[in-house]
PDB file of C-alpha atoms and ligand atoms in Angstrom:
ATOM      1  CA  UNK A   1       0.000   0.000   0.000  1.00 98.00           C
ATOM      2  CA  UNK A   2       1.267   3.443  -0.936  1.00 98.00           C
ATOM      3  CA  UNK A   3      -0.213   6.300   1.068  1.00 98.00           C
ATOM      4  CA  UNK A   4       0.766   9.560  -0.540  1.00 98.00           C
ATOM      5  CA  UNK A   5       0.302  12.448  -2.876  1.00 98.00           C
ATOM      6  CA  UNK A   6      -1.296  12.498  -6.300  1.00 98.00           C
ATOM      7  CA  UNK A   7      -0.681  15.565  -8.460  1.00 98.00           C
ATOM      8  CA  UNK A   8      -1.020  16.633 -12.023  1.00 98.00           C
ATOM      9  CA  UNK A   9       2.440  17.728 -13.164  1.00 98.00           C
ATOM     10  CA  UNK A  10       2.689  20.821 -15.376  1.00 98.00           C
ATOM     11  CA  UNK A  11       6.111  20.438 -16.946  1.00 97.00           C
ATOM     12  CA  UNK A  12       8.022  23.141 -18.825  1.00 97.00           C
ATOM     13  CA  UNK A  13      11.352  22.303 -20.463  1.00 96.00           C
ATOM     14  CA  UNK A  14      13.786  25.182 -20.757  1.00 96.00           C
ATOM     15  CA  UNK A  15      17.520  25.484 -21.482  1.00 96.00           C
ATOM     16  CA  UNK A  16      18.431  26.750 -18.018  1.00 96.00           C
ATOM     17  CA  UNK A  17      16.768  28.100 -14.888  1.00 94.00           C
ATOM     18  CA  UNK A  18      15.381  31.667 -15.227  1.00 93.00           C
ATOM     19  CA  UNK A  19      16.970  34.427 -13.129  1.00 95.00           C
ATOM     20  CA  UNK A  20      14.700  36.460 -10.791  1.00 95.00           C
ATOM     21  CA  UNK A  21      12.723  38.965 -12.895  1.00 97.00           C
ATOM     22  CA  UNK A  22      13.768  37.325 -16.182  1.00 97.00           C
ATOM     23  CA  UNK A  23      11.325  36.183 -18.888  1.00 97.00           C
ATOM     24  CA  UNK A  24      12.634  33.387 -21.051  1.00 96.00           C
ATOM     25  CA  UNK A  25      11.340  30.971 -23.700  1.00 97.00           C
ATOM     26  CA  UNK A  26      10.810  27.331 -22.873  1.00 97.00           C
ATOM     27  CA  UNK A  27      11.043  24.570 -25.453  1.00 97.00           C
ATOM     28  CA  UNK A  28       8.000  22.432 -24.514  1.00 96.00           C
ATOM     29  CA  UNK A  29       5.038  22.079 -22.165  1.00 97.00           C
ATOM     30  CA  UNK A  30       3.439  18.847 -21.050  1.00 96.00           C
ATOM     31  CA  UNK A  31       0.949  17.770 -18.402  1.00 97.00           C
ATOM     32  CA  UNK A  32       0.912  14.316 -16.866  1.00 96.00           C
ATOM     33  CA  UNK A  33       0.291  12.282 -13.733  1.00 98.00           C
ATOM     34  CA  UNK A  34       2.611  12.814 -10.782  1.00 98.00           C
ATOM     35  CA  UNK A  35       2.898  13.194  -7.045  1.00 98.00           C
ATOM     36  CA  UNK A  36       5.509  11.231  -5.176  1.00 98.00           C
ATOM     37  CA  UNK A  37       2.940   8.748  -3.889  1.00 98.00           C
ATOM     38  CA  UNK A  38       1.281   8.097  -7.236  1.00 98.00           C
ATOM     39  CA  UNK A  39       4.685   7.773  -8.932  1.00 98.00           C
ATOM     40  CA  UNK A  40       5.785   5.189  -6.345  1.00 98.00           C
ATOM     41  CA  UNK A  41       2.543   3.250  -6.694  1.00 98.00           C
ATOM     42  CA  UNK A  42       2.895   3.105 -10.486  1.00 98.00           C
ATOM     43  CA  UNK A  43       6.549   2.037 -10.251  1.00 98.00           C
ATOM     44  CA  UNK A  44       5.724  -0.722  -7.759  1.00 98.00           C
ATOM     45  CA  UNK A  45       2.833  -1.942  -9.914  1.00 98.00           C
ATOM     46  CA  UNK A  46       4.955  -1.936 -13.082  1.00 98.00           C
ATOM     47  CA  UNK A  47       7.616  -3.905 -11.200  1.00 98.00           C
ATOM     48  CA  UNK A  48       5.004  -6.603 -10.584  1.00 98.00           C
ATOM     49  CA  UNK A  49       3.653  -5.532  -7.196  1.00 98.00           C
ATOM     50  CA  UNK A  50       0.054  -5.916  -6.113  1.00 98.00           C
ATOM     51  CA  UNK A  51      -0.542  -2.268  -5.182  1.00 98.00           C
ATOM     52  CA  UNK A  52      -3.248  -0.214  -3.499  1.00 98.00           C
ATOM     53  CA  UNK A  53      -3.052   3.582  -3.378  1.00 98.00           C
ATOM     54  CA  UNK A  54      -4.422   5.676  -0.513  1.00 98.00           C
ATOM     55  CA  UNK A  55      -4.725   9.273  -1.630  1.00 98.00           C
ATOM     56  CA  UNK A  56      -6.999  12.250  -2.164  1.00 98.00           C
ATOM     57  CA  UNK A  57      -8.078  14.107  -5.289  1.00 98.00           C
ATOM     58  CA  UNK A  58     -10.549  16.887  -6.088  1.00 98.00           C
ATOM     59  CA  UNK A  59     -13.880  16.564  -7.835  1.00 98.00           C
ATOM     60  CA  UNK A  60     -12.350  18.000 -11.011  1.00 98.00           C
ATOM     61  CA  UNK A  61     -10.892  17.094 -14.408  1.00 98.00           C
ATOM     62  CA  UNK A  62      -7.373  16.629 -13.002  1.00 98.00           C
ATOM     63  CA  UNK A  63      -8.693  14.232 -10.363  1.00 98.00           C
ATOM     64  CA  UNK A  64     -10.550  12.197 -12.972  1.00 98.00           C
ATOM     65  CA  UNK A  65      -7.359  12.035 -15.049  1.00 98.00           C
ATOM     66  CA  UNK A  66      -5.374  10.659 -12.095  1.00 98.00           C
ATOM     67  CA  UNK A  67      -8.000   8.045 -11.273  1.00 98.00           C
ATOM     68  CA  UNK A  68      -7.882   6.878 -14.896  1.00 98.00           C
ATOM     69  CA  UNK A  69      -4.103   6.486 -14.707  1.00 98.00           C
ATOM     70  CA  UNK A  70      -4.281   4.450 -11.493  1.00 98.00           C
ATOM     71  CA  UNK A  71      -7.008   2.237 -12.956  1.00 98.00           C
ATOM     72  CA  UNK A  72      -5.030   1.709 -16.167  1.00 98.00           C
ATOM     73  CA  UNK A  73      -2.023   0.606 -14.084  1.00 98.00           C
ATOM     74  CA  UNK A  74      -4.162  -1.968 -12.257  1.00 98.00           C
ATOM     75  CA  UNK A  75      -3.769  -0.191  -8.904  1.00 98.00           C
ATOM     76  CA  UNK A  76      -6.477  -0.675  -6.268  1.00 98.00           C
ATOM     77  CA  UNK A  77      -8.171   2.732  -5.785  1.00 98.00           C
ATOM     78  CA  UNK A  78     -10.578   1.860  -2.976  1.00 97.00           C
ATOM     79  CA  UNK A  79      -8.483   4.212  -0.830  1.00 97.00           C
ATOM     80  CA  UNK A  80      -8.626   7.104  -3.295  1.00 98.00           C
ATOM     81  CA  UNK A  81     -10.905   9.731  -1.824  1.00 97.00           C
ATOM     82  CA  UNK A  82     -12.641  12.601  -3.661  1.00 98.00           C
ATOM     83  CA  UNK A  83     -12.539  15.755  -1.519  1.00 98.00           C
ATOM     84  CA  UNK A  84     -13.915  19.297  -1.681  1.00 97.00           C
ATOM     85  CA  UNK A  85     -10.374  20.591  -2.269  1.00 98.00           C
ATOM     86  CA  UNK A  86      -8.897  20.754  -5.780  1.00 98.00           C
ATOM     87  CA  UNK A  87      -6.535  18.067  -7.066  1.00 98.00           C
ATOM     88  CA  UNK A  88      -2.895  18.799  -6.232  1.00 98.00           C
ATOM     89  CA  UNK A  89      -0.690  20.271  -8.939  1.00 98.00           C
ATOM     90  CA  UNK A  90       3.076  20.493  -9.358  1.00 98.00           C
ATOM     91  CA  UNK A  91       4.737  23.139 -11.476  1.00 97.00           C
ATOM     92  CA  UNK A  92       7.957  21.594 -12.756  1.00 97.00           C
ATOM     93  CA  UNK A  93      10.781  23.079 -14.792  1.00 96.00           C
ATOM     94  CA  UNK A  94      13.238  20.680 -16.384  1.00 94.00           C
ATOM     95  CA  UNK A  95      16.473  22.169 -17.684  1.00 94.00           C
ATOM     96  CA  UNK A  96      18.755  20.803 -20.432  1.00 90.00           C
ATOM     97  CA  UNK A  97      21.017  19.124 -17.842  1.00 86.00           C
ATOM     98  CA  UNK A  98      18.036  16.888 -16.902  1.00 83.00           C
ATOM     99  CA  UNK A  99      17.637  18.517 -13.462  1.00 85.00           C
ATOM    100  CA  UNK A 100      14.249  19.676 -12.199  1.00 90.00           C
ATOM    101  CA  UNK A 101      12.769  22.293  -9.871  1.00 93.00           C
ATOM    102  CA  UNK A 102       9.315  21.599  -8.460  1.00 94.00           C
ATOM    103  CA  UNK A 103       6.650  23.712  -6.734  1.00 97.00           C
ATOM    104  CA  UNK A 104       3.683  21.786  -5.352  1.00 97.00           C
ATOM    105  CA  UNK A 105       0.246  23.187  -4.507  1.00 98.00           C
ATOM    106  CA  UNK A 106      -1.038  20.370  -2.321  1.00 98.00           C
ATOM    107  CA  UNK A 107      -4.841  20.907  -2.531  1.00 98.00           C
ATOM    108  CA  UNK A 108      -6.631  17.628  -1.761  1.00 98.00           C
ATOM    109  CA  UNK A 109      -3.368  16.061  -0.552  1.00 98.00           C
ATOM    110  CA  UNK A 110      -3.810  18.122   2.629  1.00 98.00           C
ATOM    111  CA  UNK A 111      -6.687  15.828   3.670  1.00 96.00           C
ATOM    112  CA  UNK A 112      -5.600  14.355   6.976  1.00 94.00           C
ATOM    113  CA  UNK A 113      -8.166  11.774   7.991  1.00 93.00           C
ATOM    114  CA  UNK A 114      -7.568   8.018   7.840  1.00 96.00           C
ATOM    115  CA  UNK A 115     -10.888   6.185   7.427  1.00 96.00           C
ATOM    116  CA  UNK A 116     -11.760   2.569   8.253  1.00 96.00           C
ATOM    117  CA  UNK A 117     -11.514   1.222   4.657  1.00 96.00           C
ATOM    118  CA  UNK A 118      -8.032   2.756   4.403  1.00 97.00           C
ATOM    119  CA  UNK A 119      -7.010   1.307   7.758  1.00 98.00           C
ATOM    120  CA  UNK A 120      -8.188  -2.092   6.528  1.00 98.00           C
ATOM    121  CA  UNK A 121      -6.081  -1.831   3.360  1.00 98.00           C
ATOM    122  CA  UNK A 122      -2.986  -1.019   5.428  1.00 98.00           C
ATOM    123  CA  UNK A 123      -3.597  -3.826   7.924  1.00 98.00           C
ATOM    124  CA  UNK A 124      -3.654  -6.368   5.081  1.00 98.00           C
ATOM    125  CA  UNK A 125      -0.543  -5.080   3.304  1.00 98.00           C
ATOM    126  CA  UNK A 126       2.989  -6.483   3.269  1.00 98.00           C
ATOM    127  CA  UNK A 127       4.458  -2.954   3.083  1.00 98.00           C
ATOM    128  CA  UNK A 128       3.221   0.570   3.713  1.00 98.00           C
ATOM    129  CA  UNK A 129       5.091   3.259   1.758  1.00 98.00           C
ATOM    130  CA  UNK A 130       4.788   6.961   2.624  1.00 98.00           C
ATOM    131  CA  UNK A 131       6.496  10.232   1.671  1.00 98.00           C
ATOM    132  CA  UNK A 132       6.216  13.767   3.082  1.00 98.00           C
ATOM    133  CA  UNK A 133       3.636  15.291   0.723  1.00 97.00           C
ATOM    134  CA  UNK A 134       0.687  14.432   3.021  1.00 98.00           C
ATOM    135  CA  UNK A 135       0.068  15.868   6.534  1.00 97.00           C
ATOM    136  CA  UNK A 136       2.493  14.557   9.141  1.00 97.00           C
ATOM    137  CA  UNK A 137      -0.273  13.552  11.591  1.00 97.00           C
ATOM    138  CA  UNK A 138      -1.807  11.327   8.898  1.00 98.00           C
ATOM    139  CA  UNK A 139       1.536   9.685   8.154  1.00 98.00           C
ATOM    140  CA  UNK A 140       2.176   9.005  11.830  1.00 98.00           C
ATOM    141  CA  UNK A 141      -1.273   7.489  12.294  1.00 98.00           C
ATOM    142  CA  UNK A 142      -0.822   5.287   9.206  1.00 98.00           C
ATOM    143  CA  UNK A 143       2.678   4.140  10.177  1.00 98.00           C
ATOM    144  CA  UNK A 144       1.542   3.308  13.724  1.00 98.00           C
ATOM    145  CA  UNK A 145      -1.383   1.334  12.365  1.00 98.00           C
ATOM    146  CA  UNK A 146       0.947  -0.533   9.994  1.00 98.00           C
ATOM    147  CA  UNK A 147       3.379  -1.331  12.795  1.00 98.00           C
ATOM    148  CA  UNK A 148       0.525  -2.619  14.963  1.00 98.00           C
ATOM    149  CA  UNK A 149      -0.315  -5.104  12.188  1.00 98.00           C
ATOM    150  CA  UNK A 150       3.220  -6.270  11.451  1.00 98.00           C
ATOM    151  CA  UNK A 151       3.371  -4.371   8.140  1.00 98.00           C
ATOM    152  CA  UNK A 152       6.865  -3.311   7.001  1.00 98.00           C
ATOM    153  CA  UNK A 153       7.026   0.480   6.868  1.00 98.00           C
ATOM    154  CA  UNK A 154       8.947   2.407   4.212  1.00 98.00           C
ATOM    155  CA  UNK A 155       9.478   6.175   4.284  1.00 98.00           C
ATOM    156  CA  UNK A 156      10.948   8.394   1.601  1.00 98.00           C
ATOM    157  CA  UNK A 157      11.697  11.633   3.462  1.00 98.00           C
ATOM    158  CA  UNK A 158      10.845  13.861   0.488  1.00 96.00           C
ATOM    159  CA  UNK A 159      10.389  16.750   0.021  1.00 95.00           C
ATOM    160  CA  UNK A 160      13.306  17.246   2.429  1.00 92.00           C
ATOM    161  CA  UNK A 161      12.506  18.563   5.868  1.00 92.00           C
ATOM    162  CA  UNK A 162      13.850  18.078   9.370  1.00 92.00           C
ATOM    163  CA  UNK A 163      13.396  17.183  12.135  1.00 94.00           C
ATOM    164  CA  UNK A 164      11.042  14.233  11.494  1.00 97.00           C
ATOM    165  CA  UNK A 165      12.136  12.094  14.441  1.00 96.00           C
ATOM    166  CA  UNK A 166       8.684  10.666  15.144  1.00 97.00           C
ATOM    167  CA  UNK A 167       8.375   9.446  11.550  1.00 98.00           C
ATOM    168  CA  UNK A 168      11.877   7.992  11.534  1.00 98.00           C
ATOM    169  CA  UNK A 169      11.099   6.065  14.716  1.00 98.00           C
ATOM    170  CA  UNK A 170       8.157   4.417  12.920  1.00 98.00           C
ATOM    171  CA  UNK A 171      10.084   3.448   9.755  1.00 98.00           C
ATOM    172  CA  UNK A 172      11.661   0.054   9.042  1.00 98.00           C
ATOM    173  CA  UNK A 173      13.243   1.304   5.814  1.00 98.00           C
ATOM    174  CA  UNK A 174      14.012   4.855   4.695  1.00 98.00           C
ATOM    175  CA  UNK A 175      15.025   5.846   1.184  1.00 98.00           C
ATOM    176  CA  UNK A 176      16.406   9.396   1.221  1.00 98.00           C
ATOM    177  CA  UNK A 177      18.514  10.912  -1.540  1.00 97.00           C
ATOM    178  CA  UNK A 178      21.948  12.223  -0.562  1.00 97.00           C
ATOM    179  CA  UNK A 179      20.660  15.719   0.230  1.00 96.00           C
ATOM    180  CA  UNK A 180      17.788  14.445   2.364  1.00 97.00           C
ATOM    181  CA  UNK A 181      20.096  12.031   4.215  1.00 98.00           C
ATOM    182  CA  UNK A 182      22.556  14.840   4.939  1.00 97.00           C
ATOM    183  CA  UNK A 183      19.783  17.075   6.241  1.00 97.00           C
ATOM    184  CA  UNK A 184      18.362  14.365   8.522  1.00 98.00           C
ATOM    185  CA  UNK A 185      21.724  13.172   9.849  1.00 97.00           C
ATOM    186  CA  UNK A 186      23.354  16.592  10.066  1.00 97.00           C
ATOM    187  CA  UNK A 187      26.459  15.411   8.159  1.00 97.00           C
ATOM    188  CA  UNK A 188      27.307  16.238   4.558  1.00 96.00           C
ATOM    189  CA  UNK A 189      28.856  12.933   3.431  1.00 97.00           C
ATOM    190  CA  UNK A 190      26.186  10.517   2.102  1.00 96.00           C
ATOM    191  CA  UNK A 191      27.831   7.357   3.497  1.00 98.00           C
ATOM    192  CA  UNK A 192      28.388   8.906   6.911  1.00 98.00           C
ATOM    193  CA  UNK A 193      24.787  10.093   6.901  1.00 98.00           C
ATOM    194  CA  UNK A 194      23.556   6.587   5.987  1.00 98.00           C
ATOM    195  CA  UNK A 195      25.617   5.036   8.781  1.00 98.00           C
ATOM    196  CA  UNK A 196      24.396   7.579  11.308  1.00 98.00           C
ATOM    197  CA  UNK A 197      20.709   7.194  10.347  1.00 98.00           C
ATOM    198  CA  UNK A 198      20.985   3.388  10.480  1.00 98.00           C
ATOM    199  CA  UNK A 199      21.564   3.603  14.216  1.00 97.00           C
ATOM    200  CA  UNK A 200      17.867   4.569  14.533  1.00 96.00           C
ATOM    201  CA  UNK A 201      16.244   3.151  11.378  1.00 98.00           C
ATOM    202  CA  UNK A 202      16.835  -0.581  10.672  1.00 98.00           C
ATOM    203  CA  UNK A 203      17.542  -0.193   6.934  1.00 98.00           C
ATOM    204  CA  UNK A 204      18.725   3.001   5.255  1.00 98.00           C
ATOM    205  CA  UNK A 205      19.037   3.166   1.465  1.00 98.00           C
ATOM    206  CA  UNK A 206      20.586   6.413   0.235  1.00 98.00           C
ATOM    207  CA  UNK A 207      20.243   7.178  -3.468  1.00 97.00           C
ATOM    208  CA  UNK A 208      23.128   9.149  -4.956  1.00 96.00           C
ATOM    209  CA  UNK A 209      22.140   9.756  -8.574  1.00 92.00           C
ATOM    210  CA  UNK A 210      24.962   8.798 -10.942  1.00 92.00           C
ATOM    211  CA  UNK A 211      26.941   7.416  -7.980  1.00 95.00           C
ATOM    212  CA  UNK A 212      24.387   4.678  -7.325  1.00 96.00           C
ATOM    213  CA  UNK A 213      23.021   3.765  -3.895  1.00 98.00           C
ATOM    214  CA  UNK A 214      24.369   2.709  -0.504  1.00 98.00           C
ATOM    215  CA  UNK A 215      22.622   0.567   2.084  1.00 98.00           C
ATOM    216  CA  UNK A 216      23.369   0.888   5.802  1.00 98.00           C
ATOM    217  CA  UNK A 217      22.180  -1.298   8.670  1.00 98.00           C
ATOM    218  CA  UNK A 218      23.071  -1.242  12.371  1.00 98.00           C
ATOM    219  CA  UNK A 219      25.662   1.500  11.999  1.00 98.00           C
ATOM    220  CA  UNK A 220      27.562   0.178   8.987  1.00 98.00           C
ATOM    221  CA  UNK A 221      27.450   0.197   5.196  1.00 98.00           C
ATOM    222  CA  UNK A 222      26.321  -3.258   4.076  1.00 98.00           C
ATOM    223  CA  UNK A 223      26.069  -2.664   0.331  1.00 98.00           C
ATOM    224  CA  UNK A 224      27.146  -0.231  -2.379  1.00 98.00           C
ATOM    225  CA  UNK A 225      25.173  -0.507  -5.618  1.00 97.00           C
ATOM    226  CA  UNK A 226      26.505   1.240  -8.745  1.00 97.00           C
ATOM    227  CA  UNK A 227      24.122   3.084 -11.063  1.00 94.00           C
ATOM    228  CA  UNK A 228      23.750   2.198 -14.718  1.00 92.00           C
ATOM    229  CA  UNK A 229      25.507   4.837 -16.835  1.00 94.00           C
ATOM    230  CA  UNK A 230      22.865   6.878 -18.669  1.00 91.00           C
ATOM    231  CA  UNK A 231      22.496  10.352 -20.139  1.00 90.00           C
ATOM    232  CA  UNK A 232      20.039  12.173 -17.886  1.00 84.00           C
ATOM    233  CA  UNK A 233      16.984  13.398 -19.782  1.00 84.00           C
ATOM    234  CA  UNK A 234      14.639  14.191 -16.891  1.00 83.00           C
ATOM    235  CA  UNK A 235      15.272  13.261 -13.257  1.00 86.00           C
ATOM    236  CA  UNK A 236      11.679  14.011 -12.159  1.00 90.00           C
ATOM    237  CA  UNK A 237      10.349  11.078 -10.171  1.00 94.00           C
ATOM    238  CA  UNK A 238      13.613   9.117 -10.329  1.00 94.00           C
ATOM    239  CA  UNK A 239      13.657   8.671  -6.545  1.00 96.00           C
ATOM    240  CA  UNK A 240       9.967   7.720  -6.525  1.00 98.00           C
ATOM    241  CA  UNK A 241      10.582   5.099  -9.188  1.00 97.00           C
ATOM    242  CA  UNK A 242      13.564   3.713  -7.253  1.00 97.00           C
ATOM    243  CA  UNK A 243      11.477   3.316  -4.082  1.00 98.00           C
ATOM    244  CA  UNK A 244       8.512   1.761  -5.872  1.00 98.00           C
ATOM    245  CA  UNK A 245      10.715  -0.831  -7.542  1.00 97.00           C
ATOM    246  CA  UNK A 246      12.743  -1.447  -4.365  1.00 97.00           C
ATOM    247  CA  UNK A 247       9.609  -2.237  -2.355  1.00 97.00           C
TER     248      UNK A 247
HETATM  249  O1  LIG B   1       9.097  13.400  -7.143  1.00 87.14           O
HETATM  250  C1  LIG B   1       8.494  13.966  -8.272  1.00 87.14           C
HETATM  251  C2  LIG B   1       7.119  14.428  -7.947  1.00 87.14           C
HETATM  252  O2  LIG B   1       7.186  15.453  -6.980  1.00 87.14           O
HETATM  253  C3  LIG B   1       6.368  15.032  -9.108  1.00 87.14           C
HETATM  254  O3  LIG B   1       5.631  14.085  -9.834  1.00 87.14           O
HETATM  255  C4  LIG B   1       5.516  16.136  -8.440  1.00 87.14           C
HETATM  256  O4  LIG B   1       4.152  15.949  -8.569  1.00 87.14           O
HETATM  257  C5  LIG B   1       5.980  16.189  -6.993  1.00 87.14           C
HETATM  258  O5  LIG B   1       5.115  15.537  -6.141  1.00 87.14           O
END
């Protein structure tokens, strides 16, 4: 079960990031499904997982579009709630180096209540996966419920924020990128951060872009996994995809 955000992504490609006050021409515009939670759910489903998504959308065209995507991917949407708030959107700029900058307007993703059908989905799951684009109180409630039912809990601490000690204490696995790991651990080096975080969280997987990933458990690095060499086209959702497939 993935509990998380569902957004419509509004993606502009442009050669470089605009300076403050500058107007520049982009090269393309595209809309598509997104949200860290939805991206993870789709990745897990495409990797062969039996996936249910717990999320919130608005009663609008964007919401309908996201439901269609989840249905087409064979993801269980019994936990997808239609709210009075609009569907979340993310304004994304992708520059020629493949890097992105994202601004999210959360809308329906702010919904904080966990209802009985959603609690039932979590209780029956093997894994519960959450990120930080839904209210913290909701995530804590869901993680506690998962723990109470022996469900393995997975947290991607994105978008980066600290401190999130209560969430970390409820996670069996965390999957931060190097920047998020550094912020949470308070040390710049990704391996040192992974080691430090693994003294509280049983399994820490730090993604390092082109440098691959490291896994730390019980205060030591237990695995270093190289990345395939590719030319980056668009890094949007790369971390989400990694987590979905990992789970
Ligand atoms: O991680 C990428 C995602 O972050 C995008 O799809 C966007 O919607 C934001 O949630």
